[in-house]
Short mmCIF file of C-alpha atoms in Angstrom, two decimals:
data_model
loop_
_atom_site.label_atom_id
_atom_site.label_comp_id
_atom_site.label_asym_id
_atom_site.label_seq_id
_atom_site.Cartn_x
_atom_site.Cartn_y
_atom_site.Cartn_z
CA MET A 1 0.35 0.33 0.41
CA LYS A 2 3.08 2.38 1.05
CA THR A 3 4.85 1.56 -3.14
CA LYS A 4 1.17 2.40 -4.45
CA SER A 5 0.89 6.06 -2.22
CA VAL A 6 4.93 6.94 -3.51
CA LEU A 7 3.79 5.90 -7.73
CA TYR A 8 0.97 7.98 -7.05
CA GLN A 9 1.73 10.87 -5.67
CA LEU A 10 4.97 10.51 -8.56
CA ILE A 11 2.82 10.03 -10.85
CA LEU A 12 0.92 13.24 -9.72
CA GLU A 13 4.19 15.26 -9.75
CA ARG A 14 4.93 14.67 -12.92
CA VAL A 15 1.38 15.85 -13.61
CA ASN A 16 1.55 18.77 -12.06
CA LYS A 17 4.63 20.22 -13.87
CA TYR A 18 3.66 18.70 -17.20
CA SER A 19 0.57 21.22 -16.67
CA ALA A 20 1.94 23.80 -15.35
CA ILE A 21 4.53 24.23 -18.56
CA ALA A 22 1.00 23.72 -21.01
CA LEU A 23 0.03 26.65 -19.00
CA ALA A 24 2.87 29.09 -19.16
CA PHE A 25 2.68 28.04 -23.24
CA SER A 26 -1.43 28.27 -23.40
CA LEU A 27 -0.77 31.95 -22.14
CA ALA A 28 2.84 32.77 -24.37
CA LEU A 29 0.29 32.41 -27.25
CA ALA A 30 -2.58 33.93 -25.84
CA ALA A 31 -0.37 36.90 -24.98
CA ALA A 32 1.37 37.04 -28.86
CA PRO A 33 -0.67 39.27 -29.85
CA ALA A 34 -1.03 41.44 -27.67
CA ILE A 35 2.00 41.56 -28.11
CA ALA A 36 2.02 42.14 -31.58
CA GLN A 37 -0.47 45.07 -31.74
CA ASP A 38 1.44 47.18 -29.18
CA ASN A 39 3.95 47.66 -31.60
CA THR A 40 0.95 48.95 -33.92
CA ILE A 41 -0.30 51.26 -31.26
CA LYS A 42 -2.75 53.48 -33.20
CA LEU A 43 -2.85 57.86 -31.58
CA GLN A 44 -5.72 59.92 -31.35
CA ASP A 45 -5.61 63.31 -33.33
CA ALA A 46 -7.60 65.43 -30.37
CA GLY A 47 -10.37 67.22 -32.12
CA SER A 48 -9.67 65.47 -35.22
CA GLY A 49 -10.21 61.60 -34.18
CA GLU A 50 -8.26 60.91 -36.89
CA SER A 51 -5.63 57.75 -36.54
CA LYS A 52 -1.63 58.32 -36.71
CA THR A 53 0.72 55.62 -35.67
CA PRO A 54 3.73 57.01 -33.96
CA ASN A 55 5.62 57.73 -36.42
CA GLN A 56 2.63 59.76 -38.49
CA GLN A 57 2.56 62.07 -35.74
CA ILE A 58 6.13 62.65 -35.88
CA ASN A 59 6.75 63.00 -39.63
CA SER A 60 4.78 66.66 -39.26
CA PRO A 61 5.03 67.67 -43.46
CA ASN A 62 7.18 70.81 -42.41
CA GLN A 63 10.60 67.89 -41.20
CA PRO A 64 12.30 65.43 -44.34
CA ILE A 65 10.07 62.48 -44.36
CA ASN A 66 13.07 59.09 -43.75
CA TYR A 67 10.41 56.57 -45.88
CA ARG A 68 13.52 54.30 -43.72
CA ASP A 69 11.52 54.96 -40.33
CA LEU A 70 7.63 55.03 -42.16
CA PRO A 71 5.24 51.67 -41.52
CA PRO A 72 3.48 50.79 -44.57
CA LEU A 73 0.45 52.76 -44.37
CA GLU A 74 -2.54 51.96 -42.58
CA GLY A 75 -6.25 53.42 -44.93
CA GLN A 76 -4.50 56.41 -46.35
CA THR A 77 -2.93 57.11 -50.19
CA VAL A 78 -0.08 59.14 -50.00
CA PRO A 79 0.41 61.26 -53.65
CA GLN A 80 3.19 60.25 -55.53
CA SER A 81 4.46 63.41 -56.85
CA ILE A 82 4.36 67.16 -55.14
CA PRO A 83 1.39 68.63 -53.58
CA GLY A 84 -0.68 70.10 -56.60
CA SER A 85 -0.03 67.71 -60.05
CA ASN A 86 -2.29 66.07 -61.53
CA VAL A 87 -0.88 62.80 -60.84
CA THR A 88 -2.98 60.04 -59.11
CA PRO A 89 -2.79 58.65 -56.05
CA ILE A 90 -1.22 55.67 -55.61
CA PRO A 91 -4.23 53.37 -53.20
CA ALA A 92 -2.55 52.49 -49.63
CA GLU A 93 -3.23 48.76 -50.34
CA ASN A 94 -0.90 48.85 -53.35
CA LEU A 95 2.04 50.98 -52.24
CA ASP A 96 4.27 50.38 -48.47
CA PHE A 97 7.67 51.92 -47.50
CA ALA A 98 10.92 49.39 -47.41
CA THR A 99 12.79 48.94 -43.99
CA ASP A 100 14.91 46.48 -46.74
CA GLU A 101 16.17 45.95 -49.31
CA THR A 102 13.46 43.36 -52.13
CA ASP A 103 15.55 40.76 -53.92
CA TYR A 104 15.93 40.60 -57.17
CA THR A 105 13.06 39.46 -59.28
CA LEU A 106 13.56 38.25 -62.53
CA GLY A 107 12.06 39.34 -66.29
CA ALA A 108 12.13 38.81 -69.73
CA GLY A 109 15.19 38.98 -70.80
CA ASP A 110 17.18 37.09 -67.84
CA GLN A 111 19.75 34.31 -68.23
CA ILE A 112 19.04 31.60 -65.40
CA LYS A 113 20.70 28.48 -64.31
CA LEU A 114 18.91 25.47 -62.74
CA ASP A 115 20.67 22.67 -61.09
CA ILE A 116 18.22 20.19 -60.13
CA PHE A 117 20.02 17.67 -57.60
CA GLN A 118 21.18 14.12 -59.22
CA VAL A 119 19.00 14.78 -61.81
CA ALA A 120 22.19 16.55 -64.50
CA GLU A 121 19.61 15.60 -67.77
CA TYR A 122 17.23 18.38 -67.03
CA SER A 123 19.44 20.61 -64.86
CA GLY A 124 20.99 23.43 -68.22
CA GLU A 125 20.56 27.66 -67.97
CA TYR A 126 17.98 28.71 -69.79
CA PRO A 127 16.67 32.03 -70.76
CA VAL A 128 13.34 33.91 -70.02
CA LEU A 129 11.63 34.80 -72.92
CA VAL A 130 9.01 37.82 -73.42
CA ASP A 131 6.16 36.98 -71.63
CA GLY A 132 8.39 35.95 -68.75
CA THR A 133 8.44 32.20 -68.58
CA ILE A 134 11.15 29.69 -69.02
CA SER A 135 11.16 26.61 -71.04
CA LEU A 136 11.93 22.92 -69.09
CA PRO A 137 12.09 19.54 -69.68
CA LEU A 138 8.52 17.41 -69.34
CA VAL A 139 6.76 20.00 -67.31
CA GLY A 140 6.40 22.98 -70.48
CA ARG A 141 6.49 26.97 -70.02
CA VAL A 142 6.78 28.14 -65.89
CA ASP A 143 6.10 32.01 -65.60
CA VAL A 144 9.17 33.28 -63.40
CA ARG A 145 7.72 36.70 -63.99
CA GLY A 146 8.23 38.99 -60.83
CA LEU A 147 9.93 36.11 -58.87
CA SER A 148 12.87 35.75 -56.80
CA LEU A 149 15.45 33.51 -57.50
CA LYS A 150 13.76 31.21 -54.46
CA GLU A 151 10.36 31.43 -55.49
CA THR A 152 11.60 30.38 -58.55
CA SER A 153 12.60 27.33 -56.91
CA GLU A 154 9.61 26.27 -55.01
CA LYS A 155 7.59 26.37 -58.34
CA VAL A 156 9.51 24.68 -60.34
CA SER A 157 10.15 21.90 -57.44
CA LYS A 158 6.46 22.35 -57.18
CA LYS A 159 6.21 21.31 -61.38
CA TYR A 160 9.08 19.17 -61.32
CA SER A 161 7.66 17.31 -58.08
CA ALA A 162 5.19 15.23 -60.21
CA TYR A 163 8.01 13.21 -62.17
CA LEU A 164 10.75 13.05 -59.81
CA LYS A 165 10.46 12.51 -55.86
CA ARG A 166 10.98 15.43 -53.43
CA PRO A 167 13.26 16.77 -56.29
CA ILE A 168 15.85 19.28 -54.16
CA ILE A 169 16.06 22.54 -57.32
CA THR A 170 18.43 25.52 -57.17
CA VAL A 171 18.68 28.14 -59.17
CA GLY A 172 21.53 30.89 -59.91
CA LEU A 173 21.26 34.37 -61.94
CA ILE A 174 23.62 33.52 -65.20
CA ALA A 175 22.91 37.18 -66.92
CA PRO A 176 20.55 39.87 -65.43
CA ARG A 177 18.69 42.15 -67.91
CA PRO A 178 19.45 45.77 -68.83
CA LEU A 179 18.01 47.76 -66.48
CA LYS A 180 16.07 50.55 -67.33
CA ILE A 181 15.86 53.62 -64.46
CA GLY A 182 13.33 56.03 -64.43
CA VAL A 183 14.78 59.73 -63.24
CA SER A 184 12.93 62.71 -62.59
CA GLY A 185 13.04 65.90 -60.36
CA GLU A 186 15.68 68.45 -59.48
CA VAL A 187 17.97 66.47 -62.43
CA ASP A 188 20.01 68.31 -65.00
CA ASN A 189 18.77 65.88 -67.81
CA PRO A 190 15.48 63.63 -66.31
CA GLY A 191 14.53 60.64 -68.74
CA SER A 192 14.36 56.74 -68.68
CA TYR A 193 18.11 55.57 -68.61
CA GLN A 194 19.09 51.24 -69.78
CA VAL A 195 22.04 50.58 -67.90
CA ALA A 196 23.50 46.89 -68.79
CA ILE A 197 24.56 44.67 -66.61
CA THR A 198 28.04 43.34 -68.15
CA PRO A 199 31.04 40.91 -66.48
CA ASP A 200 33.16 44.15 -66.53
CA SER A 201 30.52 45.53 -64.73
CA PRO A 202 28.49 43.33 -62.93
CA GLN A 203 27.32 45.21 -59.60
CA PHE A 204 24.02 46.51 -60.05
CA PRO A 205 23.88 50.02 -60.64
CA THR A 206 22.93 52.97 -57.02
CA VAL A 207 21.38 55.55 -57.12
CA THR A 208 24.66 57.94 -56.86
CA ASP A 209 25.58 55.79 -60.08
CA LEU A 210 21.86 56.70 -62.03
CA LEU A 211 22.11 60.38 -60.65
CA GLU A 212 25.76 60.83 -62.41
CA GLN A 213 24.80 59.49 -65.57
CA ALA A 214 21.12 62.19 -65.55
CA GLY A 215 24.08 64.56 -65.71
CA GLY A 216 24.02 65.86 -61.95
CA ILE A 217 21.63 66.48 -59.63
CA ASN A 218 20.44 70.63 -59.63
CA THR A 219 20.91 73.35 -56.93
CA ILE A 220 17.94 73.43 -55.07
CA ALA A 221 17.55 69.50 -54.81
CA ASP A 222 16.68 68.08 -52.27
CA VAL A 223 19.19 65.21 -51.28
CA ARG A 224 18.11 64.13 -47.98
CA ASN A 225 15.11 63.04 -49.79
CA ILE A 226 15.44 61.06 -52.55
CA ARG A 227 12.44 58.73 -53.54
CA VAL A 228 13.00 55.63 -54.64
CA THR A 229 10.19 53.65 -56.16
CA ARG A 230 10.10 50.03 -56.69
CA ASP A 231 6.99 47.58 -58.61
CA THR A 232 7.46 44.18 -55.90
CA ASN A 233 4.32 41.62 -56.69
CA GLY A 234 2.26 44.65 -57.46
CA LYS A 235 2.70 46.92 -54.47
CA GLU A 236 5.05 50.15 -54.86
CA ILE A 237 8.39 50.00 -51.91
CA VAL A 238 9.40 53.27 -51.51
CA TYR A 239 12.79 53.41 -50.47
CA ASN A 240 14.18 56.38 -49.17
CA SER A 241 17.81 58.00 -49.60
CA ASN A 242 19.40 60.29 -47.71
CA LEU A 243 22.63 61.10 -50.14
CA TRP A 244 23.79 64.26 -47.73
CA ASP A 245 25.07 61.08 -45.03
CA LEU A 246 26.29 58.87 -47.20
CA LEU A 247 28.77 62.61 -48.74
CA THR A 248 28.91 63.62 -44.94
CA LYS A 249 29.00 60.59 -42.56
CA GLY A 250 30.51 57.55 -45.79
CA GLN A 251 26.75 55.70 -44.78
CA ILE A 252 26.68 53.88 -48.33
CA LYS A 253 23.45 52.34 -46.94
CA GLN A 254 21.45 55.29 -48.51
CA ASP A 255 23.52 54.58 -52.09
CA ILE A 256 20.07 52.32 -52.63
CA SER A 257 21.00 48.89 -55.96
CA LEU A 258 18.41 49.72 -58.02
CA ARG A 259 16.99 47.34 -60.23
CA ASP A 260 14.36 46.78 -63.36
CA GLY A 261 11.69 49.62 -63.46
CA ASP A 262 13.07 51.37 -60.72
CA THR A 263 11.83 55.23 -60.62
CA ILE A 264 14.59 58.21 -58.54
CA PHE A 265 12.66 61.24 -57.75
CA VAL A 266 15.04 64.31 -56.82
CA PRO A 267 12.36 66.31 -55.17
CA THR A 268 12.64 70.24 -54.81
CA THR A 269 14.15 71.73 -51.08
CA ASP A 270 12.81 74.36 -49.52
CA LYS A 271 15.60 76.19 -48.89
CA ILE A 272 19.50 76.55 -50.12
CA ASN A 273 21.92 75.80 -48.06
CA THR A 274 24.70 78.20 -49.63
CA VAL A 275 27.39 76.38 -47.66
CA GLU A 276 25.86 72.34 -48.49
CA LEU A 277 26.10 72.96 -51.95
CA ASN A 278 29.45 73.91 -52.62
CA LYS A 279 29.85 70.62 -50.96
CA LEU A 280 27.87 69.18 -53.96
CA ALA A 281 29.16 70.50 -56.10
CA THR A 282 32.22 67.97 -55.34
CA ALA A 283 30.17 64.67 -55.00
CA SER A 284 30.30 62.95 -58.28
CA TYR A 285 26.82 62.62 -58.99
CA GLY A 286 26.56 66.51 -57.85
CA LEU A 287 26.42 70.08 -59.83
CA GLN A 288 27.41 69.49 -62.84
CA THR A 289 30.46 71.57 -63.51
CA ASP A 290 31.77 71.72 -66.90
CA LYS A 291 29.12 73.10 -68.69
CA PRO A 292 28.53 76.70 -69.77
CA ILE A 293 24.89 78.12 -68.92
CA GLN A 294 22.57 81.01 -69.56
CA VAL A 295 21.24 83.50 -67.33
CA GLY A 296 19.09 87.15 -67.87
CA VAL A 297 20.55 89.97 -65.76
CA VAL A 298 18.62 92.85 -65.20
CA GLY A 299 18.33 95.59 -63.10
CA GLU A 300 21.07 98.03 -62.27
CA VAL A 301 23.64 96.91 -64.02
CA ASN A 302 25.70 98.51 -67.08
CA ARG A 303 24.69 96.45 -69.96
CA PRO A 304 21.24 93.90 -68.66
CA GLY A 305 20.12 91.30 -71.25
CA SER A 306 21.71 87.01 -71.00
CA HIS A 307 24.48 86.07 -70.93
CA PHE A 308 26.14 83.12 -71.34
CA ILE A 309 28.59 82.17 -68.32
CA GLN A 310 31.42 79.50 -68.27
CA PRO A 311 32.83 77.36 -65.36
CA GLU A 312 35.97 78.44 -65.04
CA GLN A 313 38.62 75.55 -65.37
CA LEU A 314 40.90 74.39 -62.41
CA ALA A 315 44.47 74.13 -62.68
CA SER A 316 45.41 70.04 -62.06
CA ASN A 317 47.48 68.69 -59.87
CA ASN A 318 49.36 65.59 -62.39
CA GLY A 319 52.74 66.26 -61.61
CA GLY A 320 52.89 68.22 -64.98
CA ARG A 321 51.36 65.88 -67.31
CA ALA A 322 48.23 65.93 -69.13
CA ASN A 323 44.80 65.74 -67.99
CA GLU A 324 43.01 62.78 -67.98
CA GLY A 325 39.89 62.24 -68.58
CA LYS A 326 37.34 65.01 -67.59
CA GLN A 327 39.16 68.77 -66.45
CA GLU A 328 37.82 69.54 -62.91
CA SER A 329 36.02 73.11 -63.10
CA SER A 330 34.22 75.68 -60.70
CA PRO A 331 29.95 76.00 -61.17
CA PRO A 332 29.55 79.17 -62.35
CA ARG A 333 28.53 81.37 -59.44
CA LEU A 334 26.69 85.41 -59.05
CA THR A 335 29.75 87.55 -59.22
CA GLN A 336 30.96 85.69 -63.07
CA ALA A 337 27.34 87.14 -64.07
CA ILE A 338 27.46 90.31 -62.53
CA ALA A 339 30.85 90.45 -64.97
CA ALA A 340 29.75 89.54 -67.71
CA ALA A 341 26.83 92.24 -67.54
CA LYS A 342 29.37 94.85 -67.67
CA GLY A 343 29.58 94.84 -63.31
CA ILE A 344 26.32 97.72 -61.63
CA LYS A 345 25.58 100.92 -61.91
CA PRO A 346 26.65 103.44 -59.01
CA LEU A 347 22.90 103.59 -57.31
CA ALA A 348 22.94 98.95 -57.27
CA ASP A 349 21.79 98.07 -54.11
CA VAL A 350 24.21 94.79 -53.64
CA ARG A 351 22.53 94.46 -50.11
CA ASP A 352 19.17 93.19 -51.43
CA ILE A 353 20.07 91.29 -55.14
CA LYS A 354 17.00 88.52 -56.34
CA VAL A 355 18.07 85.25 -57.69
CA LYS A 356 14.49 83.56 -60.06
CA ARG A 357 15.49 80.06 -60.50
CA THR A 358 12.80 78.05 -61.95
CA ALA A 359 12.21 74.13 -59.90
CA TRP A 360 10.84 71.37 -62.09
CA ASP A 361 8.02 71.93 -62.34
CA GLY A 362 8.20 74.97 -63.60
CA SER A 363 7.57 76.79 -60.54
CA GLU A 364 9.84 80.08 -59.07
CA LYS A 365 11.69 80.32 -56.51
CA VAL A 366 13.34 83.13 -55.14
CA ILE A 367 16.65 83.41 -53.43
CA ALA A 368 17.75 86.20 -51.66
CA VAL A 369 21.48 87.17 -52.01
CA ASN A 370 23.77 89.48 -49.65
CA LEU A 371 26.77 90.29 -51.26
CA TRP A 372 28.33 93.57 -49.66
CA GLU A 373 28.93 90.35 -47.73
CA LEU A 374 31.52 89.32 -49.70
CA ILE A 375 32.43 92.76 -50.29
CA GLN A 376 33.06 94.04 -46.27
CA SER A 377 33.83 90.67 -45.25
CA GLY A 378 34.69 88.03 -47.87
CA ASP A 379 31.72 85.56 -47.11
CA THR A 380 31.99 83.57 -50.35
CA ASN A 381 29.41 81.93 -49.90
CA GLN A 382 27.44 85.01 -50.70
CA ASP A 383 28.45 84.22 -53.79
CA LEU A 384 25.18 82.03 -55.30
CA ILE A 385 26.51 78.97 -57.82
CA LEU A 386 23.96 79.55 -60.88
CA GLN A 387 22.41 77.28 -62.50
CA ASP A 388 20.78 77.38 -65.90
CA GLY A 389 18.06 79.66 -67.06
CA ASP A 390 18.76 81.68 -64.02
CA LYS A 391 17.50 85.47 -63.75
CA ILE A 392 18.68 87.96 -61.72
CA VAL A 393 17.45 91.18 -60.53
CA ILE A 394 19.31 93.61 -58.88
CA ALA A 395 17.72 96.54 -57.57
CA LYS A 396 18.23 100.54 -57.20
CA ALA A 397 19.05 101.18 -53.53
CA ASN A 398 17.07 103.92 -52.00
CA ASN A 399 19.27 105.80 -50.35
CA LEU A 400 23.38 105.01 -50.87
CA THR A 401 26.23 106.89 -49.11
CA GLU A 402 29.25 107.57 -51.48
CA GLN A 403 30.97 105.48 -48.89
CA ASP A 404 29.03 102.20 -49.42
CA ARG A 405 29.57 103.68 -53.57
CA ARG A 406 33.26 103.58 -53.42
CA THR A 407 33.03 100.15 -51.87
CA THR A 408 30.50 98.95 -53.88
CA ALA A 409 32.71 99.61 -57.26
CA SER A 410 36.45 98.49 -55.38
CA GLY A 411 34.39 94.42 -55.68
CA SER A 412 36.00 92.31 -58.02
CA PHE A 413 32.82 91.32 -59.72
CA ASN A 414 32.69 95.02 -61.45
CA GLN A 415 34.72 95.52 -64.39
CA PRO A 416 35.97 98.11 -66.25
CA ILE A 417 33.97 100.01 -68.99
CA THR A 418 34.67 102.31 -71.94
CA VAL A 419 33.71 106.24 -72.35
CA ASN A 420 34.92 108.33 -74.88
CA VAL A 421 35.96 111.85 -74.19
CA VAL A 422 36.89 113.75 -77.30
CA GLY A 423 37.21 117.75 -78.38
CA GLU A 424 39.79 119.27 -77.11
CA VAL A 425 41.72 116.86 -74.62
CA VAL A 426 45.30 115.89 -75.98
CA THR A 427 44.74 112.65 -76.34
CA PRO A 428 41.08 112.10 -77.51
CA GLY A 429 38.68 109.36 -77.75
CA PRO A 430 37.89 106.15 -76.03
CA VAL A 431 38.90 105.92 -72.50
CA THR A 432 38.91 102.47 -70.21
CA VAL A 433 38.26 103.05 -66.95
CA GLU A 434 36.69 101.99 -64.06
CA PRO A 435 32.89 101.29 -63.37
CA ASN A 436 32.10 104.22 -61.79
CA THR A 437 34.32 106.49 -62.44
CA PRO A 438 34.04 109.82 -62.56
CA LEU A 439 33.92 112.42 -64.73
CA ASN A 440 36.91 114.63 -63.71
CA GLN A 441 38.40 111.09 -63.98
CA ALA A 442 37.99 110.38 -67.45
CA ILE A 443 38.94 113.44 -68.88
CA LEU A 444 42.30 113.52 -66.83
CA ALA A 445 42.90 109.81 -68.44
CA ALA A 446 43.01 111.29 -72.31
CA GLY A 447 45.62 113.64 -70.85
CA GLY A 448 43.46 116.21 -69.49
CA PHE A 449 42.19 119.98 -70.93
CA ASP A 450 44.39 121.12 -74.91
CA ALA A 451 45.91 123.92 -72.45
CA THR A 452 45.79 127.03 -75.79
CA ARG A 453 43.06 125.00 -77.05
CA ALA A 454 40.29 123.46 -75.12
CA ASN A 455 36.72 125.40 -72.98
CA SER A 456 37.38 124.17 -69.28
CA GLY A 457 35.04 125.41 -67.86
CA LYS A 458 32.29 122.72 -69.03
CA VAL A 459 32.44 120.01 -70.95
CA GLN A 460 28.82 118.22 -72.83
CA LEU A 461 27.97 114.37 -71.35
CA ILE A 462 26.54 112.40 -73.65
CA SER A 463 24.77 109.31 -72.28
CA LEU A 464 22.33 106.96 -73.76
CA LYS A 465 19.60 105.70 -72.02
CA PRO A 466 18.60 102.09 -70.54
CA ASP A 467 14.59 103.51 -72.85
CA GLY A 468 17.03 103.71 -76.07
CA THR A 469 16.94 107.76 -75.62
CA VAL A 470 20.07 110.11 -75.74
CA ASP A 471 20.68 112.50 -72.62
CA LYS A 472 23.03 115.66 -73.65
CA ARG A 473 23.72 117.93 -70.17
CA GLN A 474 25.92 120.96 -70.30
CA ILE A 475 28.10 120.32 -67.18
CA GLU A 476 30.15 122.56 -65.15
CA VAL A 477 33.71 121.57 -64.96
CA ASP A 478 35.03 121.82 -60.94
CA LEU A 479 38.49 119.77 -61.26
CA GLY A 480 38.75 120.20 -57.79
CA SER A 481 34.98 118.96 -56.77
CA GLU A 482 34.07 115.44 -55.21
CA VAL A 483 31.99 112.87 -56.94
CA ASN A 484 28.42 114.56 -57.37
CA GLU A 485 25.91 114.96 -60.41
CA GLU A 486 25.80 118.46 -60.99
CA THR A 487 29.81 119.52 -62.16
CA ASN A 488 31.33 115.85 -60.91
CA PRO A 489 28.48 112.72 -62.62
CA VAL A 490 29.46 109.38 -62.62
CA LEU A 491 29.88 108.21 -65.82
CA ASN A 492 28.68 105.22 -67.06
CA GLU A 493 29.17 102.31 -69.89
CA ASN A 494 29.85 104.01 -73.54
CA ASP A 495 28.89 107.83 -71.85
CA VAL A 496 30.67 110.75 -74.04
CA VAL A 497 32.24 113.93 -72.77
CA VAL A 498 32.86 116.57 -75.96
CA VAL A 499 35.54 119.27 -74.94
CA GLY A 500 34.65 122.87 -76.75
CA ARG A 501 36.70 124.77 -77.65
CA SER A 502 37.52 127.78 -75.49
CA GLY A 503 36.33 131.43 -77.08
CA SER A 504 39.58 132.80 -78.22
CA THR A 505 40.41 129.58 -79.89
CA LYS A 506 36.87 129.65 -82.08
CA ALA A 507 37.81 133.65 -82.45
CA SER A 508 41.42 132.07 -84.26
CA ASP A 509 39.72 129.79 -85.92
CA SER A 510 37.12 132.13 -87.43
CA VAL A 511 40.37 133.88 -88.70
CA GLY A 512 42.17 131.21 -89.63
CA LYS A 513 39.26 130.11 -92.22
CA PHE A 514 39.31 133.67 -93.16
CA LEU A 515 42.79 134.29 -94.26
CA GLY A 516 43.35 131.32 -95.29
CA PRO A 517 41.82 131.82 -98.69
CA LEU A 518 44.09 135.04 -99.04
CA GLY A 519 46.92 133.00 -97.76
CA ALA A 520 46.72 130.86 -100.85
CA PHE A 521 46.77 133.21 -103.06
CA GLY A 522 48.68 135.30 -102.19
CA GLY A 523 51.52 132.29 -102.28
CA LEU A 524 50.47 131.31 -106.04
CA LEU A 525 51.83 135.52 -107.01
CA ASN A 526 55.00 134.22 -105.40
CA LEU A 527 54.96 131.15 -107.81
CA ILE A 528 53.89 133.25 -110.71
CA PHE A 529 56.42 136.80 -110.14
#
């Protein structure tokens, strides 16, 4: 009896032990859905009753969007272009935000290799045909379009399971098809690009490779939020590529590997950082610096209109050898455009220069530049990198002191101008002078007044106005006066200064004209007699 009691207790202990294990296991299974649900807790938007995920609430419209951090969308639609576009939004059920790159999927033009374990006669290399199928022995055509290599292996294994016992099939990619990738947004040459994968270049292209092929980004590109969209099994998978982190932190993961059919969109930035622009100009995918651009310059410049600006060639450091490949150059800048317009006028407001730039969608961005900081403190960041099609507007200053005018005239972007000093001066003709040169200085540059013939008290100034009219006025000359509009005005490009004759010179010239014929007659008489 005692033995039976001991056995009963042992059995009871075992049962209790297994019951406890089973109970714990059951509790774990019951808790799993609750734990999974905690990872997708929705926050209630006060006042609207709209549910938002934590990440969606953090990434407000005023902050940069990092698509890598966003969860899959639920019950929402996301437009595939900027607001105001007429592109139809993609429904949320067909859209997802990726956190990891997807596997390569097969398509027409791929060459794959099938290894069927211990069935060498069915193994071999097979092309993916134009309809997305491969033609296999026994099973015939198998549609592999859009499948990864693993999914293809599983599908082919099921096909051969009717003929083979436990088929073991390995699928490998021998030669991938050429990739067709679209690039749009703030790039120099948007469009569709085809990239071939060859034995010499077996790597798949990345975002930076395609941007470089598209001529590089523009000056108003948002390099922190470049979007890569990929169609996978009927869903649009979106990646975010932060190329600023790639450039400054060396984060290679930001340079996403591309697949056939991918599209790259480079959005427009809301704010231009001139310091960042200078750094982006050095990147392989950055600003294009080897092509001339055409810009318009209007306002307070000596030659307003359209101008071609050439990039400045940089000295190459190659030990005296011939420059190999692409010559290094500096992108065209604002001061070059002003110099091409023959410099600014005396009343130009260099503190408030506007650069109007067109975005990829046709909207206009206005960039304010203060060149006074460049002149005064040497802040080269104010010398804005220009873009083809820019319009530069230089306004007229309301209150400009003489000291400010002289400081502005000393800017390196001002080019020498040509004025004409004619009449009674020592060396009449065209004179090249610095911008904002006053009348007195131009007369002295022509050698000064002719001491015996010139009327040194009054000259005539002829100026061509921007509207095509001619302005003539008499100036009472005072060689000792400071710059002023009455007696010593500042000259502009192609102004003409006419120095007349003095009263005594006019009289002597008149007498000479009268006596000239008589003198000639007397000379004739001398010859005769």
